[in-house]
JSON list of C-alpha atoms in Angstrom, two decimals:
[
{"chain": "A", "resi": 8, "resn": "UNK", "atom": "CA", "xyz": [112.32, 86.07, 100.10]},
{"chain": "A", "resi": 9, "resn": "UNK", "atom": "CA", "xyz": [110.46, 89.40, 100.21]},
{"chain": "A", "resi": 10, "resn": "UNK", "atom": "CA", "xyz": [106.86, 89.25, 98.99]},
{"chain": "A", "resi": 11, "resn": "UNK", "atom": "CA", "xyz": [106.16, 93.00, 98.96]},
{"chain": "A", "resi": 12, "resn": "UNK", "atom": "CA", "xyz": [108.35, 96.12, 98.79]},
{"chain": "A", "resi": 13, "resn": "UNK", "atom": "CA", "xyz": [106.86, 99.45, 99.89]},
{"chain": "A", "resi": 14, "resn": "UNK", "atom": "CA", "xyz": [108.42, 102.90, 99.71]},
{"chain": "A", "resi": 15, "resn": "UNK", "atom": "CA", "xyz": [106.73, 105.58, 101.79]},
{"chain": "A", "resi": 16, "resn": "UNK", "atom": "CA", "xyz": [107.91, 108.81, 100.16]},
{"chain": "A", "resi": 17, "resn": "UNK", "atom": "CA", "xyz": [105.93, 111.20, 102.36]},
{"chain": "A", "resi": 18, "resn": "UNK", "atom": "CA", "xyz": [104.65, 111.33, 105.93]},
{"chain": "A", "resi": 19, "resn": "UNK", "atom": "CA", "xyz": [101.13, 111.60, 104.51]},
{"chain": "A", "resi": 20, "resn": "UNK", "atom": "CA", "xyz": [101.54, 108.27, 102.68]},
{"chain": "A", "resi": 21, "resn": "UNK", "atom": "CA", "xyz": [102.84, 106.65, 105.86]},
{"chain": "A", "resi": 22, "resn": "UNK", "atom": "CA", "xyz": [100.00, 108.14, 107.94]},
{"chain": "A", "resi": 23, "resn": "UNK", "atom": "CA", "xyz": [97.41, 106.77, 105.50]},
{"chain": "A", "resi": 24, "resn": "UNK", "atom": "CA", "xyz": [99.04, 103.31, 105.61]},
{"chain": "A", "resi": 25, "resn": "UNK", "atom": "CA", "xyz": [99.64, 102.99, 109.35]},
{"chain": "A", "resi": 26, "resn": "UNK", "atom": "CA", "xyz": [97.09, 100.83, 111.18]},
{"chain": "A", "resi": 27, "resn": "UNK", "atom": "CA", "xyz": [97.41, 101.67, 114.91]},
{"chain": "A", "resi": 28, "resn": "UNK", "atom": "CA", "xyz": [94.24, 99.71, 115.71]},
{"chain": "A", "resi": 29, "resn": "UNK", "atom": "CA", "xyz": [96.03, 96.48, 114.72]},
{"chain": "A", "resi": 30, "resn": "UNK", "atom": "CA", "xyz": [97.84, 95.26, 117.82]},
{"chain": "A", "resi": 31, "resn": "UNK", "atom": "CA", "xyz": [100.72, 95.44, 118.22]},
{"chain": "A", "resi": 32, "resn": "UNK", "atom": "CA", "xyz": [101.16, 97.15, 114.80]},
{"chain": "A", "resi": 33, "resn": "UNK", "atom": "CA", "xyz": [100.01, 97.02, 111.20]},
{"chain": "A", "resi": 34, "resn": "UNK", "atom": "CA", "xyz": [100.61, 98.58, 107.79]},
{"chain": "A", "resi": 35, "resn": "UNK", "atom": "CA", "xyz": [98.37, 98.88, 104.76]},
{"chain": "A", "resi": 36, "resn": "UNK", "atom": "CA", "xyz": [99.96, 98.09, 101.41]},
{"chain": "A", "resi": 37, "resn": "UNK", "atom": "CA", "xyz": [98.29, 99.21, 98.22]},
{"chain": "A", "resi": 38, "resn": "UNK", "atom": "CA", "xyz": [98.43, 96.31, 95.79]},
{"chain": "A", "resi": 39, "resn": "UNK", "atom": "CA", "xyz": [96.33, 94.79, 93.03]},
{"chain": "A", "resi": 40, "resn": "UNK", "atom": "CA", "xyz": [97.74, 91.31, 93.74]},
{"chain": "A", "resi": 41, "resn": "UNK", "atom": "CA", "xyz": [95.30, 88.84, 95.30]},
{"chain": "A", "resi": 42, "resn": "UNK", "atom": "CA", "xyz": [95.92, 87.79, 98.92]},
{"chain": "A", "resi": 43, "resn": "UNK", "atom": "CA", "xyz": [93.87, 85.87, 101.48]},
{"chain": "A", "resi": 44, "resn": "UNK", "atom": "CA", "xyz": [93.14, 86.68, 105.12]},
{"chain": "A", "resi": 45, "resn": "UNK", "atom": "CA", "xyz": [95.67, 84.88, 107.29]},
{"chain": "A", "resi": 46, "resn": "UNK", "atom": "CA", "xyz": [98.25, 84.63, 104.49]},
{"chain": "A", "resi": 47, "resn": "UNK", "atom": "CA", "xyz": [101.82, 85.06, 105.76]},
{"chain": "A", "resi": 48, "resn": "UNK", "atom": "CA", "xyz": [104.05, 87.57, 103.93]},
{"chain": "A", "resi": 49, "resn": "UNK", "atom": "CA", "xyz": [107.47, 89.14, 104.18]},
{"chain": "A", "resi": 50, "resn": "UNK", "atom": "CA", "xyz": [107.42, 92.91, 103.66]},
{"chain": "A", "resi": 51, "resn": "UNK", "atom": "CA", "xyz": [110.31, 95.31, 103.09]},
{"chain": "A", "resi": 52, "resn": "UNK", "atom": "CA", "xyz": [109.62, 99.01, 103.51]},
{"chain": "A", "resi": 53, "resn": "UNK", "atom": "CA", "xyz": [111.43, 102.34, 103.44]},
{"chain": "A", "resi": 54, "resn": "UNK", "atom": "CA", "xyz": [110.32, 105.28, 105.57]},
{"chain": "A", "resi": 55, "resn": "UNK", "atom": "CA", "xyz": [110.18, 108.92, 104.37]},
{"chain": "A", "resi": 56, "resn": "UNK", "atom": "CA", "xyz": [113.56, 110.64, 104.43]},
{"chain": "A", "resi": 57, "resn": "UNK", "atom": "CA", "xyz": [115.46, 107.39, 104.95]},
{"chain": "A", "resi": 58, "resn": "UNK", "atom": "CA", "xyz": [117.55, 105.18, 102.72]},
{"chain": "A", "resi": 59, "resn": "UNK", "atom": "CA", "xyz": [117.38, 102.26, 105.17]},
{"chain": "A", "resi": 60, "resn": "UNK", "atom": "CA", "xyz": [115.10, 99.34, 104.37]},
{"chain": "A", "resi": 61, "resn": "UNK", "atom": "CA", "xyz": [113.23, 97.60, 107.17]},
{"chain": "A", "resi": 62, "resn": "UNK", "atom": "CA", "xyz": [111.78, 94.11, 106.88]},
{"chain": "A", "resi": 63, "resn": "UNK", "atom": "CA", "xyz": [109.19, 92.10, 108.78]},
{"chain": "A", "resi": 64, "resn": "UNK", "atom": "CA", "xyz": [107.14, 88.94, 108.59]},
{"chain": "A", "resi": 65, "resn": "UNK", "atom": "CA", "xyz": [103.43, 89.55, 108.85]},
{"chain": "A", "resi": 66, "resn": "UNK", "atom": "CA", "xyz": [100.01, 88.16, 108.20]},
{"chain": "A", "resi": 67, "resn": "UNK", "atom": "CA", "xyz": [97.14, 89.60, 106.11]},
{"chain": "A", "resi": 68, "resn": "UNK", "atom": "CA", "xyz": [94.39, 90.85, 108.45]},
{"chain": "A", "resi": 69, "resn": "UNK", "atom": "CA", "xyz": [92.55, 93.36, 106.22]},
{"chain": "A", "resi": 70, "resn": "UNK", "atom": "CA", "xyz": [91.54, 93.43, 102.56]},
{"chain": "A", "resi": 71, "resn": "UNK", "atom": "CA", "xyz": [90.25, 96.48, 100.65]},
{"chain": "A", "resi": 72, "resn": "UNK", "atom": "CA", "xyz": [88.65, 95.09, 97.49]},
{"chain": "A", "resi": 73, "resn": "UNK", "atom": "CA", "xyz": [88.14, 97.00, 94.27]},
{"chain": "A", "resi": 74, "resn": "UNK", "atom": "CA", "xyz": [85.33, 99.50, 94.91]},
{"chain": "A", "resi": 75, "resn": "UNK", "atom": "CA", "xyz": [85.94, 99.73, 98.67]},
{"chain": "A", "resi": 76, "resn": "UNK", "atom": "CA", "xyz": [83.82, 102.25, 100.58]},
{"chain": "A", "resi": 77, "resn": "UNK", "atom": "CA", "xyz": [85.01, 105.84, 100.65]},
{"chain": "A", "resi": 78, "resn": "UNK", "atom": "CA", "xyz": [87.13, 105.41, 97.53]},
{"chain": "A", "resi": 79, "resn": "UNK", "atom": "CA", "xyz": [89.81, 103.66, 99.55]},
{"chain": "A", "resi": 80, "resn": "UNK", "atom": "CA", "xyz": [92.63, 102.05, 97.55]},
{"chain": "A", "resi": 81, "resn": "UNK", "atom": "CA", "xyz": [92.77, 98.37, 96.71]},
{"chain": "A", "resi": 82, "resn": "UNK", "atom": "CA", "xyz": [95.20, 96.57, 98.98]},
{"chain": "A", "resi": 83, "resn": "UNK", "atom": "CA", "xyz": [95.84, 94.67, 102.17]},
{"chain": "A", "resi": 84, "resn": "UNK", "atom": "CA", "xyz": [96.47, 95.37, 105.84]},
{"chain": "A", "resi": 85, "resn": "UNK", "atom": "CA", "xyz": [99.31, 93.37, 107.33]},
{"chain": "A", "resi": 86, "resn": "UNK", "atom": "CA", "xyz": [99.79, 92.67, 111.03]},
{"chain": "A", "resi": 87, "resn": "UNK", "atom": "CA", "xyz": [103.49, 92.96, 111.87]},
{"chain": "A", "resi": 88, "resn": "UNK", "atom": "CA", "xyz": [104.62, 89.74, 113.54]},
{"chain": "A", "resi": 89, "resn": "UNK", "atom": "CA", "xyz": [108.43, 90.03, 113.80]},
{"chain": "A", "resi": 90, "resn": "UNK", "atom": "CA", "xyz": [109.81, 92.70, 116.12]},
{"chain": "A", "resi": 91, "resn": "UNK", "atom": "CA", "xyz": [106.51, 94.63, 116.09]},
{"chain": "A", "resi": 92, "resn": "UNK", "atom": "CA", "xyz": [107.58, 97.04, 118.84]},
{"chain": "A", "resi": 93, "resn": "UNK", "atom": "CA", "xyz": [110.65, 98.08, 116.85]},
{"chain": "A", "resi": 94, "resn": "UNK", "atom": "CA", "xyz": [108.63, 98.79, 113.69]},
{"chain": "A", "resi": 95, "resn": "UNK", "atom": "CA", "xyz": [105.88, 100.53, 115.68]},
{"chain": "A", "resi": 96, "resn": "UNK", "atom": "CA", "xyz": [108.46, 102.78, 117.35]},
{"chain": "A", "resi": 97, "resn": "UNK", "atom": "CA", "xyz": [110.08, 103.71, 114.00]},
{"chain": "A", "resi": 98, "resn": "UNK", "atom": "CA", "xyz": [106.73, 104.57, 112.45]},
{"chain": "A", "resi": 99, "resn": "UNK", "atom": "CA", "xyz": [105.18, 106.37, 115.42]},
{"chain": "A", "resi": 100, "resn": "UNK", "atom": "CA", "xyz": [108.33, 108.43, 115.96]},
{"chain": "A", "resi": 101, "resn": "UNK", "atom": "CA", "xyz": [107.87, 109.87, 112.46]},
{"chain": "A", "resi": 102, "resn": "UNK", "atom": "CA", "xyz": [104.10, 110.23, 112.85]},
{"chain": "A", "resi": 103, "resn": "UNK", "atom": "CA", "xyz": [104.08, 111.68, 116.36]},
{"chain": "A", "resi": 104, "resn": "UNK", "atom": "CA", "xyz": [102.42, 114.91, 115.21]},
{"chain": "A", "resi": 105, "resn": "UNK", "atom": "CA", "xyz": [100.01, 113.17, 112.84]},
{"chain": "A", "resi": 106, "resn": "UNK", "atom": "CA", "xyz": [98.50, 110.37, 114.95]},
{"chain": "A", "resi": 107, "resn": "UNK", "atom": "CA", "xyz": [95.73, 112.56, 116.39]},
{"chain": "A", "resi": 108, "resn": "UNK", "atom": "CA", "xyz": [94.74, 113.76, 112.91]},
{"chain": "A", "resi": 109, "resn": "UNK", "atom": "CA", "xyz": [91.22, 113.23, 111.65]},
{"chain": "A", "resi": 110, "resn": "UNK", "atom": "CA", "xyz": [92.41, 112.71, 108.08]},
{"chain": "A", "resi": 111, "resn": "UNK", "atom": "CA", "xyz": [91.14, 109.62, 106.32]},
{"chain": "A", "resi": 112, "resn": "UNK", "atom": "CA", "xyz": [93.43, 106.63, 106.07]},
{"chain": "A", "resi": 113, "resn": "UNK", "atom": "CA", "xyz": [93.49, 103.77, 103.57]},
{"chain": "A", "resi": 114, "resn": "UNK", "atom": "CA", "xyz": [91.44, 101.59, 105.94]},
{"chain": "A", "resi": 115, "resn": "UNK", "atom": "CA", "xyz": [89.23, 103.69, 108.24]}
]
């Protein structure tokens, strides 16, 4: 059963959601649902320009509450637990030109 479904329509959305400081990989999901640190989840996501859906099991490692600093969106950061290197490669391949950007993300 999938707990969250995320569609990244643009590279900018994906850049803002990617959490490269989470090892081996992490994604931020904007959601108003309540989750707890350490909570396991199954996430399905679609990357920009793709019709394929990717799925992983993860665990909540970050929470942006309502009113988070810097106007960041409410949501959760999820550490990718299943096949993290595969998901990291898919994401970083798309973001290769963006990863050195100084643009704000949803978490930092």
